[in-house]
PDB file of C-alpha atoms and ligand atoms in Angstrom:
ATOM      1  CA  UNK A   1      43.276 125.114  34.921  1.00 96.00           C
ATOM      2  CA  UNK A   2      46.897 125.618  33.890  1.00 98.00           C
ATOM      3  CA  UNK A   3      48.120 129.001  32.843  1.00 98.00           C
ATOM      4  CA  UNK A   4      51.641 129.842  31.792  1.00 98.00           C
ATOM      5  CA  UNK A   5      52.495 133.512  31.657  1.00 97.00           C
ATOM      6  CA  UNK A   6      55.553 135.088  29.971  1.00 98.00           C
ATOM      7  CA  UNK A   7      57.714 132.110  30.787  1.00 98.00           C
ATOM      8  CA  UNK A   8      61.408 132.086  29.913  1.00 97.00           C
ATOM      9  CA  UNK A   9      63.672 129.144  30.668  1.00 97.00           C
ATOM     10  CA  UNK A  10      67.330 128.767  29.876  1.00 95.00           C
ATOM     11  CA  UNK A  11      70.257 126.437  30.171  1.00 95.00           C
ATOM     12  CA  UNK A  12      73.747 127.860  30.625  1.00 90.00           C
ATOM     13  CA  UNK A  13      74.056 130.453  27.878  1.00 81.00           C
ATOM     14  CA  UNK A  14      70.991 129.279  25.972  1.00 91.00           C
ATOM     15  CA  UNK A  15      67.448 130.581  26.131  1.00 94.00           C
ATOM     16  CA  UNK A  16      65.296 127.542  25.343  1.00 96.00           C
ATOM     17  CA  UNK A  17      61.876 129.075  26.127  1.00 97.00           C
ATOM     18  CA  UNK A  18      61.197 132.749  25.491  1.00 97.00           C
ATOM     19  CA  UNK A  19      58.184 134.633  26.766  1.00 97.00           C
ATOM     20  CA  UNK A  20      55.811 131.739  26.373  1.00 98.00           C
ATOM     21  CA  UNK A  21      52.183 132.174  27.431  1.00 98.00           C
ATOM     22  CA  UNK A  22      49.429 129.632  27.027  1.00 97.00           C
ATOM     23  CA  UNK A  23      46.623 127.964  28.895  1.00 97.00           C
ATOM     24  CA  UNK A  24      44.922 124.641  29.284  1.00 98.00           C
ATOM     25  CA  UNK A  25      41.305 124.592  30.416  1.00 97.00           C
ATOM     26  CA  UNK A  26      39.827 121.829  32.535  1.00 96.00           C
ATOM     27  CA  UNK A  27      38.877 118.732  30.479  1.00 94.00           C
ATOM     28  CA  UNK A  28      40.676 119.973  27.370  1.00 96.00           C
ATOM     29  CA  UNK A  29      43.194 118.052  25.320  1.00 97.00           C
ATOM     30  CA  UNK A  30      45.802 120.586  24.251  1.00 98.00           C
ATOM     31  CA  UNK A  31      48.607 119.671  21.863  1.00 98.00           C
ATOM     32  CA  UNK A  32      51.938 121.369  21.730  1.00 97.00           C
ATOM     33  CA  UNK A  33      53.722 120.792  18.447  1.00 95.00           C
ATOM     34  CA  UNK A  34      57.152 121.772  17.274  1.00 93.00           C
ATOM     35  CA  UNK A  35      60.260 120.327  15.677  1.00 90.00           C
ATOM     36  CA  UNK A  36      63.400 118.969  17.381  1.00 91.00           C
ATOM     37  CA  UNK A  37      64.908 121.426  19.812  1.00 93.00           C
ATOM     38  CA  UNK A  38      61.887 123.759  19.800  1.00 95.00           C
ATOM     39  CA  UNK A  39      61.736 123.615  23.603  1.00 96.00           C
ATOM     40  CA  UNK A  40      58.803 121.247  24.148  1.00 96.00           C
ATOM     41  CA  UNK A  41      60.480 119.029  26.741  1.00 96.00           C
ATOM     42  CA  UNK A  42      61.965 122.066  28.487  1.00 97.00           C
ATOM     43  CA  UNK A  43      58.478 123.516  28.816  1.00 97.00           C
ATOM     44  CA  UNK A  44      56.978 120.334  30.298  1.00 98.00           C
ATOM     45  CA  UNK A  45      59.897 119.880  32.695  1.00 97.00           C
ATOM     46  CA  UNK A  46      59.487 123.458  33.878  1.00 97.00           C
ATOM     47  CA  UNK A  47      55.772 122.989  34.526  1.00 98.00           C
ATOM     48  CA  UNK A  48      56.645 119.804  36.434  1.00 96.00           C
ATOM     49  CA  UNK A  49      59.133 121.685  38.616  1.00 96.00           C
ATOM     50  CA  UNK A  50      62.182 119.850  37.257  1.00 96.00           C
ATOM     51  CA  UNK A  51      63.605 123.073  35.818  1.00 96.00           C
ATOM     52  CA  UNK A  52      63.413 126.560  37.316  1.00 95.00           C
ATOM     53  CA  UNK A  53      62.098 129.376  35.141  1.00 96.00           C
ATOM     54  CA  UNK A  54      64.217 132.498  34.709  1.00 95.00           C
ATOM     55  CA  UNK A  55      61.131 134.620  34.278  1.00 96.00           C
ATOM     56  CA  UNK A  56      57.373 134.300  34.243  1.00 97.00           C
ATOM     57  CA  UNK A  57      54.739 132.436  36.180  1.00 97.00           C
ATOM     58  CA  UNK A  58      52.926 129.126  36.076  1.00 98.00           C
ATOM     59  CA  UNK A  59      49.558 128.837  37.785  1.00 97.00           C
ATOM     60  CA  UNK A  60      47.411 125.826  38.482  1.00 97.00           C
ATOM     61  CA  UNK A  61      43.826 126.661  39.398  1.00 94.00           C
ATOM     62  CA  UNK A  62      44.999 130.205  40.181  1.00 92.00           C
ATOM     63  CA  UNK A  63      47.698 129.019  42.566  1.00 95.00           C
ATOM     64  CA  UNK A  64      51.277 129.847  41.630  1.00 96.00           C
ATOM     65  CA  UNK A  65      53.249 126.609  41.206  1.00 96.00           C
ATOM     66  CA  UNK A  66      56.358 127.901  39.430  1.00 95.00           C
ATOM     67  CA  UNK A  67      59.339 127.488  41.705  1.00 90.00           C
ATOM     68  CA  UNK A  68      57.900 124.494  43.545  1.00 95.00           C
ATOM     69  CA  UNK A  69      60.011 121.320  43.444  1.00 94.00           C
ATOM     70  CA  UNK A  70      58.685 118.384  41.398  1.00 93.00           C
ATOM     71  CA  UNK A  71      57.621 116.359  44.447  1.00 90.00           C
ATOM     72  CA  UNK A  72      55.304 119.214  45.442  1.00 93.00           C
ATOM     73  CA  UNK A  73      53.976 119.632  41.911  1.00 94.00           C
ATOM     74  CA  UNK A  74      52.978 115.937  41.826  1.00 91.00           C
ATOM     75  CA  UNK A  75      50.901 116.568  44.945  1.00 91.00           C
ATOM     76  CA  UNK A  76      49.057 119.289  43.040  1.00 94.00           C
ATOM     77  CA  UNK A  77      47.812 116.477  40.778  1.00 94.00           C
ATOM     78  CA  UNK A  78      50.023 117.063  37.757  1.00 96.00           C
ATOM     79  CA  UNK A  79      51.802 114.102  36.239  1.00 96.00           C
ATOM     80  CA  UNK A  80      54.448 113.890  33.513  1.00 96.00           C
ATOM     81  CA  UNK A  81      55.017 110.881  31.268  1.00 96.00           C
ATOM     82  CA  UNK A  82      58.570 111.714  30.250  1.00 93.00           C
ATOM     83  CA  UNK A  83      60.149 111.530  26.824  1.00 90.00           C
ATOM     84  CA  UNK A  84      61.774 108.124  26.336  1.00 83.00           C
ATOM     85  CA  UNK A  85      59.508 106.517  28.972  1.00 86.00           C
ATOM     86  CA  UNK A  86      62.102 106.281  31.744  1.00 91.00           C
ATOM     87  CA  UNK A  87      60.842 103.040  33.242  1.00 94.00           C
ATOM     88  CA  UNK A  88      62.943 101.110  35.729  1.00 95.00           C
ATOM     89  CA  UNK A  89      63.992  98.244  33.422  1.00 94.00           C
ATOM     90  CA  UNK A  90      64.911  95.747  36.161  1.00 96.00           C
ATOM     91  CA  UNK A  91      61.726  96.263  38.103  1.00 96.00           C
ATOM     92  CA  UNK A  92      58.502  94.474  37.283  1.00 96.00           C
ATOM     93  CA  UNK A  93      55.633  96.141  35.507  1.00 97.00           C
ATOM     94  CA  UNK A  94      53.721  96.133  38.807  1.00 95.00           C
ATOM     95  CA  UNK A  95      56.545  97.808  40.740  1.00 96.00           C
ATOM     96  CA  UNK A  96      56.940 100.455  38.040  1.00 97.00           C
ATOM     97  CA  UNK A  97      53.228 101.195  38.383  1.00 96.00           C
ATOM     98  CA  UNK A  98      53.360 101.292  42.178  1.00 95.00           C
ATOM     99  CA  UNK A  99      56.232 103.786  42.043  1.00 93.00           C
ATOM    100  CA  UNK A 100      53.881 106.103  40.168  1.00 92.00           C
ATOM    101  CA  UNK A 101      51.574 106.001  43.179  1.00 91.00           C
ATOM    102  CA  UNK A 102      54.135 107.060  45.772  1.00 86.00           C
ATOM    103  CA  UNK A 103      52.192 110.211  46.625  1.00 85.00           C
ATOM    104  CA  UNK A 104      49.022 108.219  47.320  1.00 86.00           C
ATOM    105  CA  UNK A 105      48.680 107.033  50.902  1.00 85.00           C
ATOM    106  CA  UNK A 106      45.442 105.084  50.782  1.00 91.00           C
ATOM    107  CA  UNK A 107      45.763 101.399  49.868  1.00 92.00           C
ATOM    108  CA  UNK A 108      42.204 101.434  48.560  1.00 93.00           C
ATOM    109  CA  UNK A 109      42.986 104.310  46.200  1.00 92.00           C
ATOM    110  CA  UNK A 110      46.106 102.562  44.925  1.00 94.00           C
ATOM    111  CA  UNK A 111      44.112  99.379  44.274  1.00 93.00           C
ATOM    112  CA  UNK A 112      41.470 101.444  42.511  1.00 93.00           C
ATOM    113  CA  UNK A 113      44.095 103.155  40.315  1.00 93.00           C
ATOM    114  CA  UNK A 114      45.557  99.748  39.421  1.00 93.00           C
ATOM    115  CA  UNK A 115      42.086  98.616  38.362  1.00 93.00           C
ATOM    116  CA  UNK A 116      41.689 101.735  36.241  1.00 92.00           C
ATOM    117  CA  UNK A 117      44.985 101.340  34.392  1.00 94.00           C
ATOM    118  CA  UNK A 118      44.328  97.635  33.892  1.00 93.00           C
ATOM    119  CA  UNK A 119      41.021  98.517  32.293  1.00 92.00           C
ATOM    120  CA  UNK A 120      42.908 100.864  29.966  1.00 92.00           C
ATOM    121  CA  UNK A 121      45.610  98.269  29.196  1.00 94.00           C
ATOM    122  CA  UNK A 122      44.167  94.807  29.956  1.00 93.00           C
ATOM    123  CA  UNK A 123      47.427  92.991  29.077  1.00 94.00           C
ATOM    124  CA  UNK A 124      49.151  94.652  32.035  1.00 93.00           C
ATOM    125  CA  UNK A 125      47.416  92.362  34.509  1.00 92.00           C
ATOM    126  CA  UNK A 126      48.816  89.127  33.048  1.00 93.00           C
ATOM    127  CA  UNK A 127      52.280  90.631  32.606  1.00 94.00           C
ATOM    128  CA  UNK A 128      52.513  92.353  35.992  1.00 94.00           C
ATOM    129  CA  UNK A 129      55.553  90.275  37.015  1.00 96.00           C
ATOM    130  CA  UNK A 130      57.485  90.785  33.780  1.00 96.00           C
ATOM    131  CA  UNK A 131      60.546  93.020  33.973  1.00 96.00           C
ATOM    132  CA  UNK A 132      59.749  96.332  32.312  1.00 95.00           C
ATOM    133  CA  UNK A 133      63.018  96.258  30.339  1.00 94.00           C
ATOM    134  CA  UNK A 134      61.886  93.172  28.443  1.00 95.00           C
ATOM    135  CA  UNK A 135      58.691  94.758  27.093  1.00 93.00           C
ATOM    136  CA  UNK A 136      58.434  96.046  23.523  1.00 89.00           C
ATOM    137  CA  UNK A 137      58.757  99.791  22.932  1.00 88.00           C
ATOM    138  CA  UNK A 138      55.020 100.239  22.538  1.00 89.00           C
ATOM    139  CA  UNK A 139      54.285  98.208  25.661  1.00 92.00           C
ATOM    140  CA  UNK A 140      56.810 100.233  27.643  1.00 94.00           C
ATOM    141  CA  UNK A 141      55.087 103.408  26.516  1.00 94.00           C
ATOM    142  CA  UNK A 142      51.764 102.045  27.717  1.00 94.00           C
ATOM    143  CA  UNK A 143      53.281 101.197  31.114  1.00 96.00           C
ATOM    144  CA  UNK A 144      54.780 104.700  31.281  1.00 96.00           C
ATOM    145  CA  UNK A 145      51.355 106.214  30.630  1.00 97.00           C
ATOM    146  CA  UNK A 146      49.805 103.869  33.200  1.00 97.00           C
ATOM    147  CA  UNK A 147      52.461 104.851  35.753  1.00 96.00           C
ATOM    148  CA  UNK A 148      51.675 108.511  35.053  1.00 96.00           C
ATOM    149  CA  UNK A 149      48.033 107.823  35.884  1.00 96.00           C
ATOM    150  CA  UNK A 150      48.815 106.036  39.169  1.00 95.00           C
ATOM    151  CA  UNK A 151      49.215 109.347  41.012  1.00 93.00           C
ATOM    152  CA  UNK A 152      45.596 110.124  40.024  1.00 92.00           C
ATOM    153  CA  UNK A 153      46.398 113.366  38.179  1.00 95.00           C
ATOM    154  CA  UNK A 154      43.928 116.031  37.110  1.00 96.00           C
ATOM    155  CA  UNK A 155      46.433 117.099  34.450  1.00 97.00           C
ATOM    156  CA  UNK A 156      48.461 114.505  32.563  1.00 98.00           C
ATOM    157  CA  UNK A 157      51.369 115.743  30.438  1.00 98.00           C
ATOM    158  CA  UNK A 158      52.666 113.377  27.781  1.00 97.00           C
ATOM    159  CA  UNK A 159      56.051 114.022  26.130  1.00 97.00           C
ATOM    160  CA  UNK A 160      56.065 112.377  22.688  1.00 96.00           C
ATOM    161  CA  UNK A 161      54.221 109.196  23.633  1.00 95.00           C
ATOM    162  CA  UNK A 162      54.286 107.915  20.039  1.00 92.00           C
ATOM    163  CA  UNK A 163      58.057 108.225  19.644  1.00 89.00           C
ATOM    164  CA  UNK A 164      59.725 104.906  18.799  1.00 84.00           C
ATOM    165  CA  UNK A 165      56.401 103.080  18.811  1.00 88.00           C
ATOM    166  CA  UNK A 166      55.598 100.929  15.793  1.00 86.00           C
ATOM    167  CA  UNK A 167      53.007 102.476  13.427  1.00 86.00           C
ATOM    168  CA  UNK A 168      50.238 100.026  14.298  1.00 85.00           C
ATOM    169  CA  UNK A 169      50.515 100.929  17.992  1.00 87.00           C
ATOM    170  CA  UNK A 170      50.704 104.675  17.346  1.00 91.00           C
ATOM    171  CA  UNK A 171      46.982 104.764  16.576  1.00 91.00           C
ATOM    172  CA  UNK A 172      46.398 102.868  19.802  1.00 90.00           C
ATOM    173  CA  UNK A 173      48.407 105.398  21.812  1.00 92.00           C
ATOM    174  CA  UNK A 174      46.282 108.243  20.451  1.00 94.00           C
ATOM    175  CA  UNK A 175      43.126 106.268  21.186  1.00 93.00           C
ATOM    176  CA  UNK A 176      44.405 105.870  24.748  1.00 93.00           C
ATOM    177  CA  UNK A 177      44.756 109.654  24.985  1.00 95.00           C
ATOM    178  CA  UNK A 178      41.098 109.958  23.982  1.00 95.00           C
ATOM    179  CA  UNK A 179      40.075 107.397  26.627  1.00 93.00           C
ATOM    180  CA  UNK A 180      42.026 109.209  29.337  1.00 95.00           C
ATOM    181  CA  UNK A 181      40.411 112.507  28.379  1.00 96.00           C
ATOM    182  CA  UNK A 182      36.980 110.866  28.375  1.00 94.00           C
ATOM    183  CA  UNK A 183      37.604 109.813  32.002  1.00 91.00           C
ATOM    184  CA  UNK A 184      37.867 113.501  32.879  1.00 93.00           C
ATOM    185  CA  UNK A 185      41.653 113.921  32.947  1.00 96.00           C
ATOM    186  CA  UNK A 186      42.950 117.090  31.301  1.00 98.00           C
ATOM    187  CA  UNK A 187      45.758 116.364  28.830  1.00 98.00           C
ATOM    188  CA  UNK A 188      48.724 118.381  27.602  1.00 98.00           C
ATOM    189  CA  UNK A 189      50.228 116.444  24.707  1.00 98.00           C
ATOM    190  CA  UNK A 190      53.615 117.086  23.134  1.00 97.00           C
ATOM    191  CA  UNK A 191      53.997 115.403  19.781  1.00 93.00           C
ATOM    192  CA  UNK A 192      55.956 115.372  16.548  1.00 88.00           C
ATOM    193  CA  UNK A 193      53.273 113.165  15.054  1.00 90.00           C
ATOM    194  CA  UNK A 194      51.490 116.358  14.120  1.00 93.00           C
ATOM    195  CA  UNK A 195      48.621 114.985  12.089  1.00 93.00           C
ATOM    196  CA  UNK A 196      47.372 112.698  14.870  1.00 93.00           C
ATOM    197  CA  UNK A 197      48.099 115.236  17.594  1.00 95.00           C
ATOM    198  CA  UNK A 198      45.939 117.847  15.850  1.00 96.00           C
ATOM    199  CA  UNK A 199      43.152 115.361  15.283  1.00 95.00           C
ATOM    200  CA  UNK A 200      42.976 114.245  18.896  1.00 95.00           C
ATOM    201  CA  UNK A 201      43.131 117.703  20.537  1.00 97.00           C
ATOM    202  CA  UNK A 202      40.677 120.511  21.170  1.00 96.00           C
ATOM    203  CA  UNK A 203      43.295 123.207  20.789  1.00 97.00           C
ATOM    204  CA  UNK A 204      46.958 123.363  19.893  1.00 97.00           C
ATOM    205  CA  UNK A 205      49.970 125.620  20.069  1.00 97.00           C
ATOM    206  CA  UNK A 206      52.945 125.661  17.716  1.00 96.00           C
ATOM    207  CA  UNK A 207      56.312 126.165  19.381  1.00 96.00           C
ATOM    208  CA  UNK A 208      59.236 127.346  17.237  1.00 95.00           C
ATOM    209  CA  UNK A 209      62.697 127.978  18.680  1.00 95.00           C
ATOM    210  CA  UNK A 210      61.315 128.648  22.119  1.00 96.00           C
ATOM    211  CA  UNK A 211      58.386 130.839  21.140  1.00 97.00           C
ATOM    212  CA  UNK A 212      54.733 130.180  20.520  1.00 97.00           C
ATOM    213  CA  UNK A 213      54.072 131.268  16.950  1.00 95.00           C
ATOM    214  CA  UNK A 214      50.532 130.039  16.453  1.00 95.00           C
ATOM    215  CA  UNK A 215      47.491 128.738  18.261  1.00 97.00           C
ATOM    216  CA  UNK A 216      44.101 127.477  17.214  1.00 97.00           C
ATOM    217  CA  UNK A 217      41.736 124.570  17.284  1.00 97.00           C
ATOM    218  CA  UNK A 218      43.078 121.279  15.970  1.00 95.00           C
ATOM    219  CA  UNK A 219      41.034 121.595  12.793  1.00 95.00           C
ATOM    220  CA  UNK A 220      42.134 125.208  12.211  1.00 95.00           C
ATOM    221  CA  UNK A 221      45.788 124.245  12.423  1.00 95.00           C
ATOM    222  CA  UNK A 222      45.265 121.194  10.208  1.00 94.00           C
ATOM    223  CA  UNK A 223      44.070 123.587   7.506  1.00 93.00           C
ATOM    224  CA  UNK A 224      46.721 126.218   8.074  1.00 92.00           C
ATOM    225  CA  UNK A 225      49.270 126.566   5.232  1.00 91.00           C
ATOM    226  CA  UNK A 226      52.261 127.136   7.508  1.00 90.00           C
ATOM    227  CA  UNK A 227      51.474 124.045   9.587  1.00 89.00           C
ATOM    228  CA  UNK A 228      50.805 121.922   6.499  1.00 91.00           C
ATOM    229  CA  UNK A 229      54.103 122.934   4.902  1.00 90.00           C
ATOM    230  CA  UNK A 230      56.336 122.877   7.972  1.00 89.00           C
ATOM    231  CA  UNK A 231      54.897 119.939   9.915  1.00 87.00           C
ATOM    232  CA  UNK A 232      52.771 117.832   7.622  1.00 86.00           C
ATOM    233  CA  UNK A 233      54.951 117.913   4.490  1.00 81.00           C
ATOM    234  CA  UNK A 234      52.021 118.951   2.310  1.00 75.00           C
TER     235      UNK A 234
HETATM  236  N1  ATP B 301      70.312 119.947  29.810  1.00 51.49           N
HETATM  237  C1  ATP B 301      70.493 120.809  28.797  1.00 51.49           C
HETATM  238  N2  ATP B 301      71.595 121.594  28.744  1.00 51.49           N
HETATM  239  C2  ATP B 301      71.775 122.484  27.749  1.00 51.49           C
HETATM  240  N3  ATP B 301      70.917 122.663  26.724  1.00 51.49           N
HETATM  241  C3  ATP B 301      69.811 121.889  26.715  1.00 51.49           C
HETATM  242  C4  ATP B 301      69.545 120.929  27.738  1.00 51.49           C
HETATM  243  N4  ATP B 301      68.371 120.322  27.452  1.00 51.49           N
HETATM  244  C5  ATP B 301      67.933 120.887  26.314  1.00 51.49           C
HETATM  245  N5  ATP B 301      68.782 121.830  25.851  1.00 51.49           N
HETATM  246  C6  ATP B 301      68.618 122.659  24.653  1.00 51.49           C
HETATM  247  O1  ATP B 301      67.406 123.386  24.763  1.00 51.49           O
HETATM  248  C7  ATP B 301      66.735 123.441  23.510  1.00 51.49           C
HETATM  249  C8  ATP B 301      65.326 122.851  23.661  1.00 51.49           C
HETATM  250  O2  ATP B 301      65.435 121.463  23.966  1.00 51.49           O
HETATM  251  P1  ATP B 301      64.176 120.553  24.268  1.00 51.49           P
HETATM  252  O3  ATP B 301      64.667 119.239  24.690  1.00 51.49           O
HETATM  253  O4  ATP B 301      63.260 121.277  25.163  1.00 51.49           O
HETATM  254  O5  ATP B 301      63.506 120.464  22.817  1.00 51.49           O
HETATM  255  P2  ATP B 301      62.320 119.539  22.285  1.00 51.49           P
HETATM  256  O6  ATP B 301      61.371 120.449  21.586  1.00 51.49           O
HETATM  257  O7  ATP B 301      61.798 118.706  23.378  1.00 51.49           O
HETATM  258  O8  ATP B 301      63.079 118.648  21.195  1.00 51.49           O
HETATM  259  P3  ATP B 301      62.826 117.104  20.775  1.00 51.49           P
HETATM  260  O9  ATP B 301      61.640 117.126  19.867  1.00 51.49           O
HETATM  261  O10 ATP B 301      64.063 116.740  20.054  1.00 51.49           O
HETATM  262  O11 ATP B 301      62.600 116.315  22.023  1.00 51.49           O
HETATM  263  C9  ATP B 301      67.614 122.690  22.521  1.00 51.49           C
HETATM  264  O12 ATP B 301      68.388 123.629  21.827  1.00 51.49           O
HETATM  265  C10 ATP B 301      68.470 121.817  23.416  1.00 51.49           C
HETATM  266  O13 ATP B 301      69.717 121.565  22.820  1.00 51.49           O
HETATM  267 MG1   MG B 302      61.678 116.705  23.679  1.00 51.49          MG
END
């Protein structure tokens, strides 16, 4: 579905992603793991069209999407739940969700998407009028995920959804990822919570200082010495 080929991305004077190639097949959950500054967010932003690659190509269903602006990429049914949630704190939960649906023209489809995200997070319905800024960190993350689903993506990219979420809710966030995947949405998951990320995914890639250094199934990487030492503290 998504294929990234020899991608390099830089900021002024710094190469953050170097010759990265990987793929995500339809209906897969693929995790991308790596420590702080490895280039994970840069990679997701580039796929989303928020950053321009210096080199390489990104294809979605064999169509080149690299170089397209983000508002076009959203129309190709890719959605990004950004690091740090980025909700509009003064707007209500409902309005934050509706903003996620700005590419959807049909009122029926928007209503249907609202139903879907309310099934995923039932509390959202009762708290629809609450300002997003007054929600707890975990609740905000759930609204951010729900907003990401409102554009009805085929591919949902999540940038560290468990970051700053209390431990009890972290399990819930990963369970949500499983639910979303079960509904047929393909997921690209960036996480520093490596243990959970490897358990929930079909396949994973390890990103180190801008390069992919390893790939395998979740269970292969969970057993790999390098991953256990560097990312699981074992
Ligand atoms: N706007 C920017 N300008 C200059 N350098 C940047 C910018 N954004 C990121 N970088 C640098 O690019 C590299 C990769 O950053 P990136 O945010 O992609 O890492 P990350 O893997 O998402 O890290 P984290 O786990 O901390 O979120 C880092 O060295 C970072 O300092
Ligand atoms: Mg990041």
